[in-house]
Short mmCIF file of C-alpha atoms in Angstrom, two decimals:
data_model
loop_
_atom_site.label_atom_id
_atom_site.label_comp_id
_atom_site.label_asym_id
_atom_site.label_seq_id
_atom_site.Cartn_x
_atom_site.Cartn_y
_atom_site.Cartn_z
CA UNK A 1 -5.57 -42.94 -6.03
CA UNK A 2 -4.18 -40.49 -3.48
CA UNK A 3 -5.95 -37.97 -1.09
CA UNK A 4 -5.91 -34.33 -2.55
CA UNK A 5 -6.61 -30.91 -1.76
CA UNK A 6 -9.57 -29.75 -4.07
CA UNK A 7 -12.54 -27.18 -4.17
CA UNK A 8 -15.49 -27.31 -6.27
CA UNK A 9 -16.63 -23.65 -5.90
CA UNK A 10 -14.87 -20.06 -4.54
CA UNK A 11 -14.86 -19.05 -1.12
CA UNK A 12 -13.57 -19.28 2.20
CA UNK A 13 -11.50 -22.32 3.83
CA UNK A 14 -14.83 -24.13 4.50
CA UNK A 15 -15.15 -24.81 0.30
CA UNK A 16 -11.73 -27.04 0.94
CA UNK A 17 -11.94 -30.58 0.41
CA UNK A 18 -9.78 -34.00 0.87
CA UNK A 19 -10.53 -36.11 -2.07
CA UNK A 20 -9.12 -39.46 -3.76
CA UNK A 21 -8.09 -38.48 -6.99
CA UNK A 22 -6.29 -40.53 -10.06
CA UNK A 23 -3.06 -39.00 -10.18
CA UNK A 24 -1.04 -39.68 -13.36
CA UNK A 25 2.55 -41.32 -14.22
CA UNK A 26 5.14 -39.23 -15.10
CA UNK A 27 5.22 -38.25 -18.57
CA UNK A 28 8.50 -37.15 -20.38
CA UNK A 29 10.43 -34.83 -18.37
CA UNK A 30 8.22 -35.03 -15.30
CA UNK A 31 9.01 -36.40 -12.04
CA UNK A 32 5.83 -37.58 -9.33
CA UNK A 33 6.81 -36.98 -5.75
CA UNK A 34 5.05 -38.40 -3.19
CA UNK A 35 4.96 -35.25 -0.48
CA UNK A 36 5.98 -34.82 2.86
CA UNK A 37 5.28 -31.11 4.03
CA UNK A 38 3.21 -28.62 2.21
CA UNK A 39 4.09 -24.94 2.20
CA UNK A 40 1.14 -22.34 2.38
CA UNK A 41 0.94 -18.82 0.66
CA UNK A 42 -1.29 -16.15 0.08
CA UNK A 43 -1.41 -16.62 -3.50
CA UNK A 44 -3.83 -19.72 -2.58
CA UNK A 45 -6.62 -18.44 -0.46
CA UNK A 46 -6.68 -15.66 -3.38
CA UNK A 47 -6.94 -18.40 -5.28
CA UNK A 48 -9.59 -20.20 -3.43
CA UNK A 49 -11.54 -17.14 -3.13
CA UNK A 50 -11.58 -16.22 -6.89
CA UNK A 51 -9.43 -13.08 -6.28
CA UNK A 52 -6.00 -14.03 -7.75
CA UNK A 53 -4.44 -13.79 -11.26
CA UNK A 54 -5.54 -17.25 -12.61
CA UNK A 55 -9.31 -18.32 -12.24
CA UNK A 56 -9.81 -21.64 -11.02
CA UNK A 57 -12.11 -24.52 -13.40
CA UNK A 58 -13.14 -26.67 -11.05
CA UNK A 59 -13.40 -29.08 -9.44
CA UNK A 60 -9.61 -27.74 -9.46
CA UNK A 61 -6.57 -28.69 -6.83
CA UNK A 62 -4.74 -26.02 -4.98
CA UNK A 63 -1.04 -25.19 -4.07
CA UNK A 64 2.22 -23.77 -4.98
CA UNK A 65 4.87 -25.31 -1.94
CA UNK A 66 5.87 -29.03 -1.48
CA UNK A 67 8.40 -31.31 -0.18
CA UNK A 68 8.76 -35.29 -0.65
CA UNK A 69 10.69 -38.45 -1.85
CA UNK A 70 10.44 -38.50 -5.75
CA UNK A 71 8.65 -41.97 -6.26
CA UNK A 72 9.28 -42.22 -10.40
CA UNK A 73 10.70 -40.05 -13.06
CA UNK A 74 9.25 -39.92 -16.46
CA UNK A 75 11.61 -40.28 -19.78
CA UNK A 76 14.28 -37.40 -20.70
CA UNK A 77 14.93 -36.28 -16.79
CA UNK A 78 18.40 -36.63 -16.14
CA UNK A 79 20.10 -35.53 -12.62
CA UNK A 80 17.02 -37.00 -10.55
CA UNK A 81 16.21 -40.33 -9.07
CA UNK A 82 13.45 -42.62 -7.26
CA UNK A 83 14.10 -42.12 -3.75
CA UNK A 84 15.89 -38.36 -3.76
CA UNK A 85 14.86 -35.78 -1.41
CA UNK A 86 13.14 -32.89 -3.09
CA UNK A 87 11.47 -29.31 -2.63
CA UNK A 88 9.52 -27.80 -5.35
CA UNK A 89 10.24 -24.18 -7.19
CA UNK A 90 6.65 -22.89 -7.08
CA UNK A 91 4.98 -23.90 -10.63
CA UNK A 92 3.29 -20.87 -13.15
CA UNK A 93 0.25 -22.26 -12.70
CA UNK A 94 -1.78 -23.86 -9.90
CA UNK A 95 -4.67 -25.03 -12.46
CA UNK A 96 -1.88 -27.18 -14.60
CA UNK A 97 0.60 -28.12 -11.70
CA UNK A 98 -1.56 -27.84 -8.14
CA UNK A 99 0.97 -29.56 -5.50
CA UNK A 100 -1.08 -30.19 -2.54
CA UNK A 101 -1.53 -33.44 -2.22
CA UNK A 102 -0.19 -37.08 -0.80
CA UNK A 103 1.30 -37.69 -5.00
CA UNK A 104 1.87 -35.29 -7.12
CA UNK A 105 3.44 -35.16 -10.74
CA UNK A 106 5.48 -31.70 -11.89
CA UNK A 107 7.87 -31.29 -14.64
CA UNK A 108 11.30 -32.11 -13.74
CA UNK A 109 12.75 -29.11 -12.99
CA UNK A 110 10.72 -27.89 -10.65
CA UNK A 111 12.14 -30.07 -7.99
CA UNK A 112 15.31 -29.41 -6.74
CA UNK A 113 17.69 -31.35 -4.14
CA UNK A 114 17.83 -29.49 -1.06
CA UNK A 115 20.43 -29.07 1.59
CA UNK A 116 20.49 -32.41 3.78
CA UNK A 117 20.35 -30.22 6.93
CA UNK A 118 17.17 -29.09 5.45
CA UNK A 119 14.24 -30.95 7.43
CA UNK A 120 10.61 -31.19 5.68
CA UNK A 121 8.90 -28.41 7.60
CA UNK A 122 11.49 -25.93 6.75
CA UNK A 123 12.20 -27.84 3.08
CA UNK A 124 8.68 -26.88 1.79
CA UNK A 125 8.40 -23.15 3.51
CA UNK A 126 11.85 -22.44 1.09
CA UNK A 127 11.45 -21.28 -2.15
CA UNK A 128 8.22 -19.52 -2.63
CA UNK A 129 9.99 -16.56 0.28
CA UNK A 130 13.31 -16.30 -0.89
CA UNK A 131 13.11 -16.94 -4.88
CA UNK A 132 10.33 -13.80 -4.03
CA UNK A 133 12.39 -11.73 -2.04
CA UNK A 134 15.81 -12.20 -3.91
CA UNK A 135 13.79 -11.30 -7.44
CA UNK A 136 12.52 -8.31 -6.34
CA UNK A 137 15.97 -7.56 -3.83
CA UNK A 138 18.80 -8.90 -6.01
CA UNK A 139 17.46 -9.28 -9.31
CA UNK A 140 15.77 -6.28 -9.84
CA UNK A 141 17.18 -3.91 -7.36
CA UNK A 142 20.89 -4.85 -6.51
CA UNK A 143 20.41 -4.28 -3.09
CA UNK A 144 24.41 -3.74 -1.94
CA UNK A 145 26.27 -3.38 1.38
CA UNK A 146 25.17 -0.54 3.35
CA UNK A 147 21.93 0.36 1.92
CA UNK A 148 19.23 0.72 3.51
CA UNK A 149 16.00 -1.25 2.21
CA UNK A 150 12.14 -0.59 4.34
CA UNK A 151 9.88 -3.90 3.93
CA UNK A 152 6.44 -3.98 4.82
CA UNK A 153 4.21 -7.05 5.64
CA UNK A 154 8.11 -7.70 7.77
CA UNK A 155 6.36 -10.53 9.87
CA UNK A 156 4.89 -12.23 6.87
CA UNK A 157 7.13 -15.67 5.49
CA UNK A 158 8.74 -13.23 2.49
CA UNK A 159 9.10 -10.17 4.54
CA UNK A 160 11.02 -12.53 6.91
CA UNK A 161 13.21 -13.91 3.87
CA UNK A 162 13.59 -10.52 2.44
CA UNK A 163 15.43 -9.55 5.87
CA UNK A 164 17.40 -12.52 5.74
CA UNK A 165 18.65 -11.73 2.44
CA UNK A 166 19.25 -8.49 2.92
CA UNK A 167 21.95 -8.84 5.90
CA UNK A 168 23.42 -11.89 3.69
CA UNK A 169 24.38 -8.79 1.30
CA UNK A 170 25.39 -6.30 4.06
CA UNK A 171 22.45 -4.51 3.45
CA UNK A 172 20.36 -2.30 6.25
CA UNK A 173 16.64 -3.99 6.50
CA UNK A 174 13.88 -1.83 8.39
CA UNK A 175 10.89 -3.81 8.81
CA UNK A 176 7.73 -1.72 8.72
CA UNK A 177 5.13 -3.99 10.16
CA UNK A 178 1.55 -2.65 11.79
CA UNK A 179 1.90 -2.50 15.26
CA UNK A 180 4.62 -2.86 18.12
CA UNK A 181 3.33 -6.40 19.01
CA UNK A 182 6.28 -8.00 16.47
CA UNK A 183 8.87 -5.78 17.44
CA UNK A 184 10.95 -7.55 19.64
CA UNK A 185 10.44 -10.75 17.45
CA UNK A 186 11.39 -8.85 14.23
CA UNK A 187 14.89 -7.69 15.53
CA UNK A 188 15.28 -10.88 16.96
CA UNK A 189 15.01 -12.47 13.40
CA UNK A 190 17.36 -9.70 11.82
CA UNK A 191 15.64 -6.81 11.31
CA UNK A 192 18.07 -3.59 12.19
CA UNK A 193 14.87 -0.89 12.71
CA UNK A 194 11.40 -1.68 13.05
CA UNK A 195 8.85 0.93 12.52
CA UNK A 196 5.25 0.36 13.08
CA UNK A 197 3.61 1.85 10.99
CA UNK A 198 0.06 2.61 12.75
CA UNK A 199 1.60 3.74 15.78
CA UNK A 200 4.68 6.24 14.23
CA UNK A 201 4.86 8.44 11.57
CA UNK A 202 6.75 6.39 8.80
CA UNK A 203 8.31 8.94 6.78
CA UNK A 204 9.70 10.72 10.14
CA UNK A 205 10.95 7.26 11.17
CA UNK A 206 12.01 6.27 8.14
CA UNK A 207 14.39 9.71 7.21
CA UNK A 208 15.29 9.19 11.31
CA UNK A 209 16.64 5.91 10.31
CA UNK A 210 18.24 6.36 6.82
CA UNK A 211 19.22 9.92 6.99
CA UNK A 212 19.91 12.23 4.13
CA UNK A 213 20.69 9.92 1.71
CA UNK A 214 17.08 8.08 2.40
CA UNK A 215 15.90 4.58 1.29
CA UNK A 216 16.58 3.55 -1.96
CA UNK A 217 15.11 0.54 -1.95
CA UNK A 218 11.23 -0.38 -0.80
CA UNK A 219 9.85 -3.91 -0.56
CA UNK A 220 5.87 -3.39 -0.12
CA UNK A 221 3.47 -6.06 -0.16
CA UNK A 222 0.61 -3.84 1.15
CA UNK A 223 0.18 -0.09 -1.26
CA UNK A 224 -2.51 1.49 0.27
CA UNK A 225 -1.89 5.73 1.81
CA UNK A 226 1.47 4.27 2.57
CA UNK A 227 2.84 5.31 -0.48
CA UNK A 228 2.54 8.71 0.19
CA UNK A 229 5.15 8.26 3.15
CA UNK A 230 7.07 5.48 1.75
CA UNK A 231 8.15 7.45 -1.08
CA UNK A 232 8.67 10.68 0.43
CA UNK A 233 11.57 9.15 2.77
CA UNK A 234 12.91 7.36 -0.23
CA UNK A 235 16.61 8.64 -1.98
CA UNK A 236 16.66 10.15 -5.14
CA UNK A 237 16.82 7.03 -7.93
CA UNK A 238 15.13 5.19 -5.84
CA UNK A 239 12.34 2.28 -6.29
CA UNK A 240 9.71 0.42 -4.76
CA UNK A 241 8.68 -3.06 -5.80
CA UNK A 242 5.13 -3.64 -5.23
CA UNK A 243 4.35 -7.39 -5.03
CA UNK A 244 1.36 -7.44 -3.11
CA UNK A 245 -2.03 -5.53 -2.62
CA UNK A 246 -2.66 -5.91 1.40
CA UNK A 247 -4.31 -2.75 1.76
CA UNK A 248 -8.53 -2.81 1.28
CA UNK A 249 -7.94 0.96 0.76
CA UNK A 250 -7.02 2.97 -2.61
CA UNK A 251 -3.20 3.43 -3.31
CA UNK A 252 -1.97 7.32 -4.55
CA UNK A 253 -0.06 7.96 -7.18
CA UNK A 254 2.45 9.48 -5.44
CA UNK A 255 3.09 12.02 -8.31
CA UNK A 256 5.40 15.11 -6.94
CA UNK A 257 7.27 12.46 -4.92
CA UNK A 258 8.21 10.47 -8.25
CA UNK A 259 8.79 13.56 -10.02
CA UNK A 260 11.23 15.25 -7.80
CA UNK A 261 13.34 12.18 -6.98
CA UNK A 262 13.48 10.53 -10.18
CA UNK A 263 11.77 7.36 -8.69
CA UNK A 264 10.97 3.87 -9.98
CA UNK A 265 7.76 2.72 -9.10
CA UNK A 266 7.52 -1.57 -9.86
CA UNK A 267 5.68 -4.03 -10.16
CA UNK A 268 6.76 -7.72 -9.73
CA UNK A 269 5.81 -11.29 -9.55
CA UNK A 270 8.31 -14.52 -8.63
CA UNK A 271 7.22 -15.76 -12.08
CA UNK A 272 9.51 -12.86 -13.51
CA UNK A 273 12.28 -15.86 -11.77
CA UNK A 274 10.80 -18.92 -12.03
CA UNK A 275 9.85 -18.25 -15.88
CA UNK A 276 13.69 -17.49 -16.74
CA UNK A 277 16.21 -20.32 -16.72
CA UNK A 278 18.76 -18.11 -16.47
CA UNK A 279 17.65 -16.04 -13.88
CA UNK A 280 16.08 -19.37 -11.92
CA UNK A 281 19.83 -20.72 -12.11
CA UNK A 282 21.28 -17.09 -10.23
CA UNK A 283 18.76 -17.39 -7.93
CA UNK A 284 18.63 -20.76 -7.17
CA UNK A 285 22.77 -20.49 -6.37
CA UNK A 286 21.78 -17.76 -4.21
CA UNK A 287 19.50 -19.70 -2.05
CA UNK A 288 20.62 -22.67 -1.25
CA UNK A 289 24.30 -21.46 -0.79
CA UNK A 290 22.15 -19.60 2.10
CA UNK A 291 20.27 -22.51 3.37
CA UNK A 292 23.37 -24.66 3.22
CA UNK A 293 25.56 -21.86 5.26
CA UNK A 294 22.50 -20.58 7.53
CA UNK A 295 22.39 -17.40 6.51
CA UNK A 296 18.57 -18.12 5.17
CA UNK A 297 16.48 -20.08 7.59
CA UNK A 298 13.13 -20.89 7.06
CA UNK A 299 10.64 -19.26 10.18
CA UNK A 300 8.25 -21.51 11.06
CA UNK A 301 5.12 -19.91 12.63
CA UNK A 302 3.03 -23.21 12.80
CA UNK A 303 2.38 -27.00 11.40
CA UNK A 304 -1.14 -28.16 10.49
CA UNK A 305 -1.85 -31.73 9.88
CA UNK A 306 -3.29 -32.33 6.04
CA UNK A 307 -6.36 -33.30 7.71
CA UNK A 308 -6.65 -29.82 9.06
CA UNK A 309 -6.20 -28.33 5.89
CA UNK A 310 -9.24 -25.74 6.71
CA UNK A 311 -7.88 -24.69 10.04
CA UNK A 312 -4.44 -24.11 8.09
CA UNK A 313 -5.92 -21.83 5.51
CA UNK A 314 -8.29 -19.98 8.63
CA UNK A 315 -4.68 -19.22 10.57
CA UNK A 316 -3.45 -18.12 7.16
CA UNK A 317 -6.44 -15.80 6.58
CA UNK A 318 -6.45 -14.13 10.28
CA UNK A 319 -2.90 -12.78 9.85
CA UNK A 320 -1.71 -13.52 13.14
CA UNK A 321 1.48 -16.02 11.97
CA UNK A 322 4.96 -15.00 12.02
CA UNK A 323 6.84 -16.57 9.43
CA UNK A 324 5.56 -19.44 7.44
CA UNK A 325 2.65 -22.31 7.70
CA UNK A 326 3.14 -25.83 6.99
CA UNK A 327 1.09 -28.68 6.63
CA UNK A 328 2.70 -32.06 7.32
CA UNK A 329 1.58 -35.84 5.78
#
C-alpha cells in the first residue's frame, strides 16, 4: 500500500484526496519508482475539474511530473537499475500512468537519469517545461540566432523554459506577460523585452521591439483578442503555436493578418514529443545537455508538502507563482 493522490468526483482542489492504494509490481518493461518531488501543471487541475482532453473514471489518480529512486524494474528494461536516480518524461495519459504518489509504476522509458547536479525540487519541475517549449521552439519552429520570438503566459514554468531555450539558441525572447508586476523578475530570468500586455499596446511594442522584419515566431498559451495584435506585429512567414487556452474570452480569426503575411497559425501539444521516439531522443539531448551546462534551470516559485496537496493545487489555480510548484515527500 502507498499513500496516493486521488479524486472521486470533478471540481476544485477541495475534491483531492490522500489515499492508501495497492500499487502494482513492475510488469515487463516497467520500472516502479518510489517518488521524491512531484511537479505540478495546469494540465491537472483541468484535469481535476473535468475540463482537459482526457476525462477522468474515477475514483482516478492525478499527475504528469515526478522524481524518485527506482525501487524495482520489471523484465525486458535494460539501462536502469534499483537504486538510480530518476525524473519522469510526462506519460500520454494520466488515467493509465497517474504519477502522484509515494510508489508509482511507469513504463521504462519514461524515466530518465538526470544530471547529478540536479536536486529533487528542480529534478521533477524539468521535463514537462522544456520538452513543451523546445517542441513547439525547436521542433516545430527552428527558432535560430537572432530572431526574435514574443511568449505569453512569460511568468508561467514553460514560458520561463521557453526563454531559457531561446537565449541557449541565440535567439531574442520578449516575454508578454499581464502586468508590470513581473517585469523586473522576467529580465532577471532572461527575458530581453517585456511587454505587458494590459498596460501597452502590444503590437506598437512589439514592431518597437522587432522592427521591420517583425516576429516570426509566437509562443501563446493564452488566444483570446490577443491575436489580433500578436499577429499583426508578426513577419511575413511567420507562425504562432498555440498550446494553451488562458483566455475566458473568444479568440479571432485573425483573417487579413494571415492572408497578407502568409502566416502559420498552430496548434501543439508535448505529446507531438513524447509520442515520437525519435523526436523524444532530439529533445531529450537538448535538455539535459542544458541542465547539465546551466543554460536551463528549473524556477522554482514554491514547495508544498504532499500533505498539502490542496493548498498546492489552490496556489496553482490563483496564478500568482513564478516559475514552477513542487510538492516534496
Amino acid at each position: 500500500m502507498a499513500r496516493t493522490i486521488r479524486f472521486h468526483r470533478q471540481g476544485g482542489p477541495e475534491v483531492l484526496t490522500i489515499e492508501d492504494v495497492d500499487i502494482p509490481p513492475p510488469g515487463p518493461g516497467e520500472v516502479s519508482i518510489r517518488t521524491r518531488a512531484l511537479g505540478l501543471n495546469r494540465a491537472e487541475a483541468l484535469f481535476r475539474s473535468g475540463t482537459y482532453i482526457e476525462q477522468a473514471r474515477f475514483p482516478s489518480g492525478i499527475g504528469l511530473e515526478a522524481a524518485g529512486l527506482i525501487e524495482s524494474v520489471g523484465a525486458g528494461v535494460d539501462g536502469l537499475s534499483p537504486g538510480d536516480a530518476v525524473s519522469l518524461v510526462p506519460p500520454r495519459s494520466m488515467l493509465s500512468w497517474p504519477v502522484h504518489g509515494e510508489f508509482v509504476t511507469v513504463p521504462a522509458e519514461l524515466a530518465i537519469k538526470h544530471p547529478p547536479t540536479l536536486n529533487w525540487k528542480a529534478a521533477a519541475a524539468s521535463w514537462m517545461q522544456y520538452l513543451t517549449a523546445y517542441g513547439a521552439l525547436i521542433d516545430i519552429a527552428r527558432l535560430g540566432k537572432g530572431e526574435h520570438v514574443a511568449i505569453t503566459a512569460a511568468s508561467s514554468s514553460v514560458g520561463l523554459a521557453a526563454i531559457q531555450i531561446a537565449n541557449r539558441v541565440g535567439a531574442i525572447p520578449i516575454a508578454v506577460t499581464r502586468t508590470s508586476r513581473k517585469v523586473q523578475a522576467l529580465r532577471e530570468t532572461g527575458a530581453a523585452h517585456v511587454v505587458a500586455s494590459a498596460e501597452e499596446d502590444i503590437e506598437a511594442r512589439l514592431r518597437e521591439i522587432a522592427g521591420e522584419d517583425g516576429v516570426r515566431v509566437v509562443f501563446d498559451a493564452v488566444g483570446g483578442p490577443a491575436f489580433l495584435p500578436l499577429t499583426a506585429a508578426m513577419s511575413r512567414g511567420g507562425i504562432l503555436i498555440e498550446y494553451g487556452g488562458l483566455s475566458p474570452e473568444a479568440t479571432p480569426f485573425p483573417l487579413f493578418n494571415v492572408l497578407s503575411k502568409s502566416l502559420t497559425l498552430r496548434g501543439y501539444l508535448v505529446h507531438e514529443i513524447t509520442g515520437d521516439p525519435a523526436r523524444l531522443a532530439a529533445a531529450k539531448a537538448f535538455v539535459l545537455d542544458g541542465l547539465s551546462d546551466g543554460s536551463l534551470k528549473p524556477i522554482i516559485a514554491r514547495t508544498f508538502a504532499f500533505e498539502q496537496i490542496m493548498e498546492a493545487h489552490r496556489y496553482l489555480e490563483s496564478n500568482e507563482q513564478f516559475g514552477k510548484i513542487v510538492v516534496t515527500l
